mmCIF file of N, CA and C in Angstrom:
data_model
loop_
_atom_site.group_PDB
_atom_site.id
_atom_site.type_symbol
_atom_site.label_atom_id
_atom_site.label_comp_id
_atom_site.label_asym_id
_atom_site.label_seq_id
_atom_site.Cartn_x
_atom_site.Cartn_y
_atom_site.Cartn_z
ATOM 1 N N MET K 634 -232.295 36.851 -193.283
ATOM 2 C CA MET K 634 -231.657 38.056 -192.555
ATOM 3 C C MET K 634 -231.907 37.544 -191.089
ATOM 4 N N THR K 635 -230.956 38.047 -190.413
ATOM 5 C CA THR K 635 -230.925 37.639 -189.094
ATOM 6 C C THR K 635 -231.793 38.977 -187.873
ATOM 7 N N SER K 636 -232.405 38.394 -187.073
ATOM 8 C CA SER K 636 -232.914 39.636 -186.217
ATOM 9 C C SER K 636 -232.158 39.696 -184.842
ATOM 10 N N LYS K 637 -232.275 41.040 -184.406
ATOM 11 C CA LYS K 637 -231.299 41.261 -183.198
ATOM 12 C C LYS K 637 -231.920 40.440 -182.189
ATOM 13 N N ASP K 638 -232.988 39.864 -182.068
ATOM 14 C CA ASP K 638 -233.249 39.016 -180.808
ATOM 15 C C ASP K 638 -232.342 37.739 -180.844
ATOM 16 N N GLU K 639 -232.103 37.087 -181.969
ATOM 17 C CA GLU K 639 -230.853 36.256 -181.958
ATOM 18 C C GLU K 639 -229.544 36.823 -181.229
ATOM 19 N N PHE K 640 -229.390 37.713 -181.162
ATOM 20 C CA PHE K 640 -227.938 38.258 -180.539
ATOM 21 C C PHE K 640 -227.885 38.782 -179.329
ATOM 22 N N PHE K 641 -229.389 39.576 -178.908
ATOM 23 C CA PHE K 641 -229.526 40.591 -177.901
ATOM 24 C C PHE K 641 -230.456 39.563 -176.872
ATOM 25 N N ASN K 642 -230.333 39.559 -175.806
ATOM 26 C CA ASN K 642 -231.420 38.957 -175.029
ATOM 27 C C ASN K 642 -231.947 39.830 -174.490
ATOM 28 N N PRO K 643 -233.364 40.056 -174.774
ATOM 29 C CA PRO K 643 -234.073 40.983 -174.141
ATOM 30 C C PRO K 643 -234.567 41.092 -172.562
ATOM 31 N N ALA K 644 -234.455 39.819 -171.925
ATOM 32 C CA ALA K 644 -234.719 39.619 -170.760
ATOM 33 C C ALA K 644 -233.381 40.334 -169.685
ATOM 34 N N LYS K 645 -233.974 40.765 -168.593
ATOM 35 C CA LYS K 645 -232.919 41.513 -168.005
ATOM 36 C C LYS K 645 -232.474 40.252 -166.725
ATOM 37 N N LEU K 646 -231.463 40.342 -166.524
ATOM 38 C CA LEU K 646 -230.632 39.323 -165.391
ATOM 39 C C LEU K 646 -230.790 39.954 -164.253
ATOM 40 N N SER K 647 -231.188 39.228 -163.047
ATOM 41 C CA SER K 647 -231.102 40.106 -161.966
ATOM 42 C C SER K 647 -229.589 39.927 -161.234
ATOM 43 N N PRO K 648 -229.416 40.972 -160.744
ATOM 44 C CA PRO K 648 -228.213 40.998 -159.918
ATOM 45 C C PRO K 648 -227.307 39.999 -159.155
ATOM 46 N N ARG K 649 -228.297 39.023 -158.366
ATOM 47 C CA ARG K 649 -227.781 37.689 -158.104
ATOM 48 C C ARG K 649 -227.165 37.019 -159.167
ATOM 49 N N ASP K 650 -228.326 36.771 -160.466
ATOM 50 C CA ASP K 650 -227.491 35.878 -161.393
ATOM 51 C C ASP K 650 -226.188 36.706 -161.841
ATOM 52 N N LYS K 651 -226.188 37.956 -162.280
ATOM 53 C CA LYS K 651 -225.274 38.319 -162.921
ATOM 54 C C LYS K 651 -223.718 38.332 -162.014
ATOM 55 N N ALA K 652 -223.877 38.480 -160.696
ATOM 56 C CA ALA K 652 -223.060 38.107 -159.670
ATOM 57 C C ALA K 652 -222.443 36.612 -160.020
ATOM 58 N N ALA K 653 -223.329 35.565 -160.061
ATOM 59 C CA ALA K 653 -223.190 34.189 -160.207
ATOM 60 C C ALA K 653 -222.425 33.944 -161.341
ATOM 61 N N ALA K 654 -222.893 34.504 -162.439
ATOM 62 C CA ALA K 654 -222.069 34.382 -163.575
ATOM 63 C C ALA K 654 -220.624 34.877 -163.491
ATOM 64 N N THR K 655 -220.512 36.020 -163.251
ATOM 65 C CA THR K 655 -219.292 36.434 -163.110
ATOM 66 C C THR K 655 -218.227 35.592 -161.943
ATOM 67 N N ASP K 656 -218.977 35.351 -160.866
ATOM 68 C CA ASP K 656 -218.084 34.410 -159.984
ATOM 69 C C ASP K 656 -217.268 33.224 -160.637
ATOM 70 N N THR K 657 -218.593 32.553 -161.484
ATOM 71 C CA THR K 657 -218.148 31.252 -162.108
ATOM 72 C C THR K 657 -216.926 31.420 -163.131
ATOM 73 N N THR K 658 -217.475 32.631 -164.066
ATOM 74 C CA THR K 658 -216.344 32.685 -164.746
ATOM 75 C C THR K 658 -214.761 33.031 -164.406
ATOM 76 N N ALA K 659 -214.728 33.861 -163.202
ATOM 77 C CA ALA K 659 -213.752 34.073 -162.436
ATOM 78 C C ALA K 659 -213.095 32.964 -161.850
ATOM 79 N N LYS K 660 -213.637 32.329 -161.176
ATOM 80 C CA LYS K 660 -213.330 31.019 -160.588
ATOM 81 C C LYS K 660 -212.728 29.834 -161.815
ATOM 82 N N ALA K 661 -213.279 30.006 -162.963
ATOM 83 C CA ALA K 661 -212.898 29.117 -164.062
ATOM 84 C C ALA K 661 -211.185 29.810 -164.662
ATOM 85 N N ILE K 662 -211.283 31.202 -164.507
ATOM 86 C CA ILE K 662 -209.959 31.352 -165.281
ATOM 87 C C ILE K 662 -208.994 31.341 -164.109
ATOM 88 N N ILE K 663 -209.133 31.549 -162.672
ATOM 89 C CA ILE K 663 -208.133 31.176 -161.719
ATOM 90 C C ILE K 663 -208.075 29.992 -161.841
ATOM 91 N N THR K 664 -208.701 29.047 -161.833
ATOM 92 C CA THR K 664 -208.419 27.338 -161.982
ATOM 93 C C THR K 664 -207.508 27.043 -163.368
ATOM 94 N N ALA K 665 -208.028 27.645 -164.597
ATOM 95 C CA ALA K 665 -207.200 27.566 -165.589
ATOM 96 C C ALA K 665 -205.584 28.023 -165.117
ATOM 97 N N GLU K 666 -205.614 29.185 -164.776
ATOM 98 C CA GLU K 666 -204.325 29.790 -164.411
ATOM 99 C C GLU K 666 -203.240 29.008 -163.558
ATOM 100 N N ALA K 667 -204.253 28.624 -162.629
ATOM 101 C CA ALA K 667 -203.164 27.672 -161.619
ATOM 102 C C ALA K 667 -202.961 26.503 -162.264
ATOM 103 N N ALA K 668 -203.755 25.541 -163.141
ATOM 104 C CA ALA K 668 -203.027 24.401 -163.672
ATOM 105 C C ALA K 668 -202.108 24.896 -164.649
ATOM 106 N N ALA K 669 -202.057 25.962 -165.499
ATOM 107 C CA ALA K 669 -200.988 26.223 -166.547
ATOM 108 C C ALA K 669 -199.633 26.754 -165.754
ATOM 109 N N ARG K 670 -199.857 27.102 -164.611
ATOM 110 C CA ARG K 670 -198.762 27.602 -163.709
ATOM 111 C C ARG K 670 -197.903 26.030 -163.010
ATOM 112 N N GLU K 671 -198.856 25.470 -162.621
ATOM 113 C CA GLU K 671 -198.627 23.814 -162.301
ATOM 114 C C GLU K 671 -197.769 23.087 -163.209
ATOM 115 N N LYS K 672 -198.548 23.276 -164.389
ATOM 116 C CA LYS K 672 -197.719 22.631 -165.557
ATOM 117 C C LYS K 672 -196.718 22.939 -165.889
ATOM 118 N N LYS K 673 -196.120 24.426 -165.672
ATOM 119 C CA LYS K 673 -194.926 24.977 -166.195
ATOM 120 C C LYS K 673 -194.031 25.053 -164.997
ATOM 121 N N THR K 674 -194.464 24.811 -163.835
ATOM 122 C CA THR K 674 -193.377 24.477 -162.384
ATOM 123 C C THR K 674 -192.868 23.167 -162.687
ATOM 124 N N GLU K 675 -194.119 21.997 -163.307
ATOM 125 C CA GLU K 675 -193.281 20.631 -163.014
ATOM 126 C C GLU K 675 -192.425 20.329 -164.301
ATOM 127 N N LYS K 676 -192.650 21.182 -165.529
ATOM 128 C CA LYS K 676 -191.741 21.127 -166.552
ATOM 129 C C LYS K 676 -190.226 21.744 -166.358
ATOM 130 N N LEU K 677 -190.330 22.994 -165.787
ATOM 131 C CA LEU K 677 -189.061 23.477 -165.117
ATOM 132 C C LEU K 677 -188.552 22.807 -164.429
ATOM 133 N N ARG K 678 -189.119 22.068 -163.436
ATOM 134 C CA ARG K 678 -188.427 21.170 -162.347
ATOM 135 C C ARG K 678 -187.957 19.903 -162.864
ATOM 136 N N ALA K 679 -188.409 19.636 -164.025
ATOM 137 C CA ALA K 679 -187.980 18.114 -164.610
ATOM 138 C C ALA K 679 -186.809 18.515 -165.472
ATOM 139 N N LEU K 680 -186.764 19.790 -166.138
ATOM 140 C CA LEU K 680 -185.452 20.148 -166.984
ATOM 141 C C LEU K 680 -184.674 20.418 -165.906
ATOM 142 N N ARG K 681 -184.588 21.173 -164.680
ATOM 143 C CA ARG K 681 -183.671 21.223 -163.823
ATOM 144 C C ARG K 681 -183.176 19.856 -163.019
ATOM 145 N N LEU K 682 -183.846 19.241 -162.808
ATOM 146 C CA LEU K 682 -183.188 17.921 -162.367
ATOM 147 C C LEU K 682 -182.642 16.913 -163.349
ATOM 148 N N GLN K 683 -182.968 16.934 -164.528
ATOM 149 C CA GLN K 683 -182.387 16.567 -165.755
ATOM 150 C C GLN K 683 -180.890 17.298 -166.143
ATOM 151 N N GLN K 684 -180.988 18.360 -165.872
ATOM 152 C CA GLN K 684 -179.652 19.262 -166.250
ATOM 153 C C GLN K 684 -178.330 18.774 -165.137
ATOM 154 N N GLU K 685 -179.250 18.851 -163.750
ATOM 155 C CA GLU K 685 -178.408 18.302 -162.786
ATOM 156 C C GLU K 685 -177.470 17.190 -162.653
ATOM 157 N N ALA K 686 -178.660 16.488 -163.231
ATOM 158 C CA ALA K 686 -177.983 14.867 -163.241
ATOM 159 C C ALA K 686 -176.998 14.772 -164.392
ATOM 160 N N GLU K 687 -176.999 15.460 -165.481
ATOM 161 C CA GLU K 687 -176.000 15.354 -166.622
ATOM 162 C C GLU K 687 -174.943 16.465 -166.206
ATOM 163 N N ALA K 688 -174.839 17.494 -165.630
ATOM 164 C CA ALA K 688 -173.653 17.893 -165.169
ATOM 165 C C ALA K 688 -172.710 17.336 -164.208
ATOM 166 N N PRO K 689 -171.524 17.255 -164.330
ATOM 167 C CA PRO K 689 -170.604 16.442 -163.431
ATOM 168 C C PRO K 689 -170.714 17.336 -162.301
ATOM 169 N N THR K 690 -170.578 16.765 -160.953
ATOM 170 C CA THR K 690 -170.553 17.565 -159.704
ATOM 171 C C THR K 690 -168.949 18.097 -159.527
ATOM 172 N N PRO K 691 -169.193 19.724 -159.562
ATOM 173 C CA PRO K 691 -167.651 20.159 -159.644
ATOM 174 C C PRO K 691 -166.816 19.805 -158.101
ATOM 175 N N ALA K 692 -165.800 19.439 -158.055
ATOM 176 C CA ALA K 692 -164.786 19.273 -157.209
ATOM 177 C C ALA K 692 -164.885 20.390 -156.121
ATOM 178 N N ALA K 693 -164.864 20.379 -154.807
ATOM 179 C CA ALA K 693 -164.674 21.167 -153.821
ATOM 180 C C ALA K 693 -163.528 21.800 -154.178
ATOM 181 N N PRO K 694 -163.850 23.069 -153.999
ATOM 182 C CA PRO K 694 -162.116 24.150 -154.518
ATOM 183 C C PRO K 694 -161.284 23.659 -153.263
ATOM 184 N N ALA K 695 -160.191 23.628 -153.481
ATOM 185 C CA ALA K 695 -158.977 23.573 -152.798
ATOM 186 C C ALA K 695 -158.727 24.883 -151.737
ATOM 187 N N LYS K 696 -158.576 24.594 -150.418
ATOM 188 C CA LYS K 696 -158.646 25.469 -149.624
ATOM 189 C C LYS K 696 -157.214 26.088 -149.615
ATOM 190 N N LYS K 697 -157.434 27.561 -149.427
ATOM 191 C CA LYS K 697 -156.014 28.215 -149.454
ATOM 192 C C LYS K 697 -155.495 28.306 -148.035
ATOM 193 N N ARG K 698 -154.366 28.219 -148.133
ATOM 194 C CA ARG K 698 -153.676 28.210 -146.742
ATOM 195 C C ARG K 698 -153.325 29.463 -146.455
ATOM 196 N N ARG K 699 -153.489 30.166 -144.953
ATOM 197 C CA ARG K 699 -153.320 31.378 -144.625
ATOM 198 C C ARG K 699 -151.888 31.200 -144.337
ATOM 199 N N THR K 700 -151.306 32.288 -144.839
ATOM 200 C CA THR K 700 -150.066 32.962 -144.520
ATOM 201 C C THR K 700 -150.180 33.505 -143.324
ATOM 202 N N ALA K 701 -149.072 33.406 -142.450
ATOM 203 C CA ALA K 701 -148.567 34.460 -141.391
ATOM 204 C C ALA K 701 -148.203 35.837 -142.053
ATOM 205 N N PRO K 702 -148.989 36.523 -141.224
ATOM 206 C CA PRO K 702 -148.878 37.864 -141.580
ATOM 207 C C PRO K 702 -147.379 38.650 -141.658
ATOM 208 N N LYS K 703 -146.790 39.267 -142.642
ATOM 209 C CA LYS K 703 -145.541 39.506 -142.402
ATOM 210 C C LYS K 703 -145.644 40.732 -141.238
ATOM 211 N N SER K 704 -144.401 40.700 -140.413
ATOM 212 C CA SER K 704 -144.184 41.816 -139.523
ATOM 213 C C SER K 704 -143.469 43.095 -140.399
ATOM 214 N N ALA K 705 -143.586 44.136 -139.817
ATOM 215 C CA ALA K 705 -142.844 45.416 -140.516
ATOM 216 C C ALA K 705 -141.176 45.367 -140.047
ATOM 217 N N PRO K 706 -140.307 45.538 -140.906
ATOM 218 C CA PRO K 706 -138.798 45.166 -140.460
ATOM 219 C C PRO K 706 -138.631 46.715 -139.314
ATOM 220 N N SER K 707 -137.960 46.089 -138.319
ATOM 221 C CA SER K 707 -137.820 46.846 -137.387
ATOM 222 C C SER K 707 -136.350 47.617 -137.684
ATOM 223 N N SER K 708 -136.532 48.637 -137.279
ATOM 224 C CA SER K 708 -135.450 49.620 -137.725
ATOM 225 C C SER K 708 -134.502 50.113 -136.366
#
């Protein structure tokens, strides 16, 4: 049978040690999230560039000529 000493640490951690552990964990999480974000950005950028390369460039739309405004008939 297992004892509770295997699961619980009876020694108390100092506030400085708790803060250091929290800081280390937070930095690890932030680093992992930044790496995942960079990886996703690179993937999306590659897909966008591939899509732009495959799509034909649209021709510039023909400019419409402006017609002179019609004047009202004089009576």
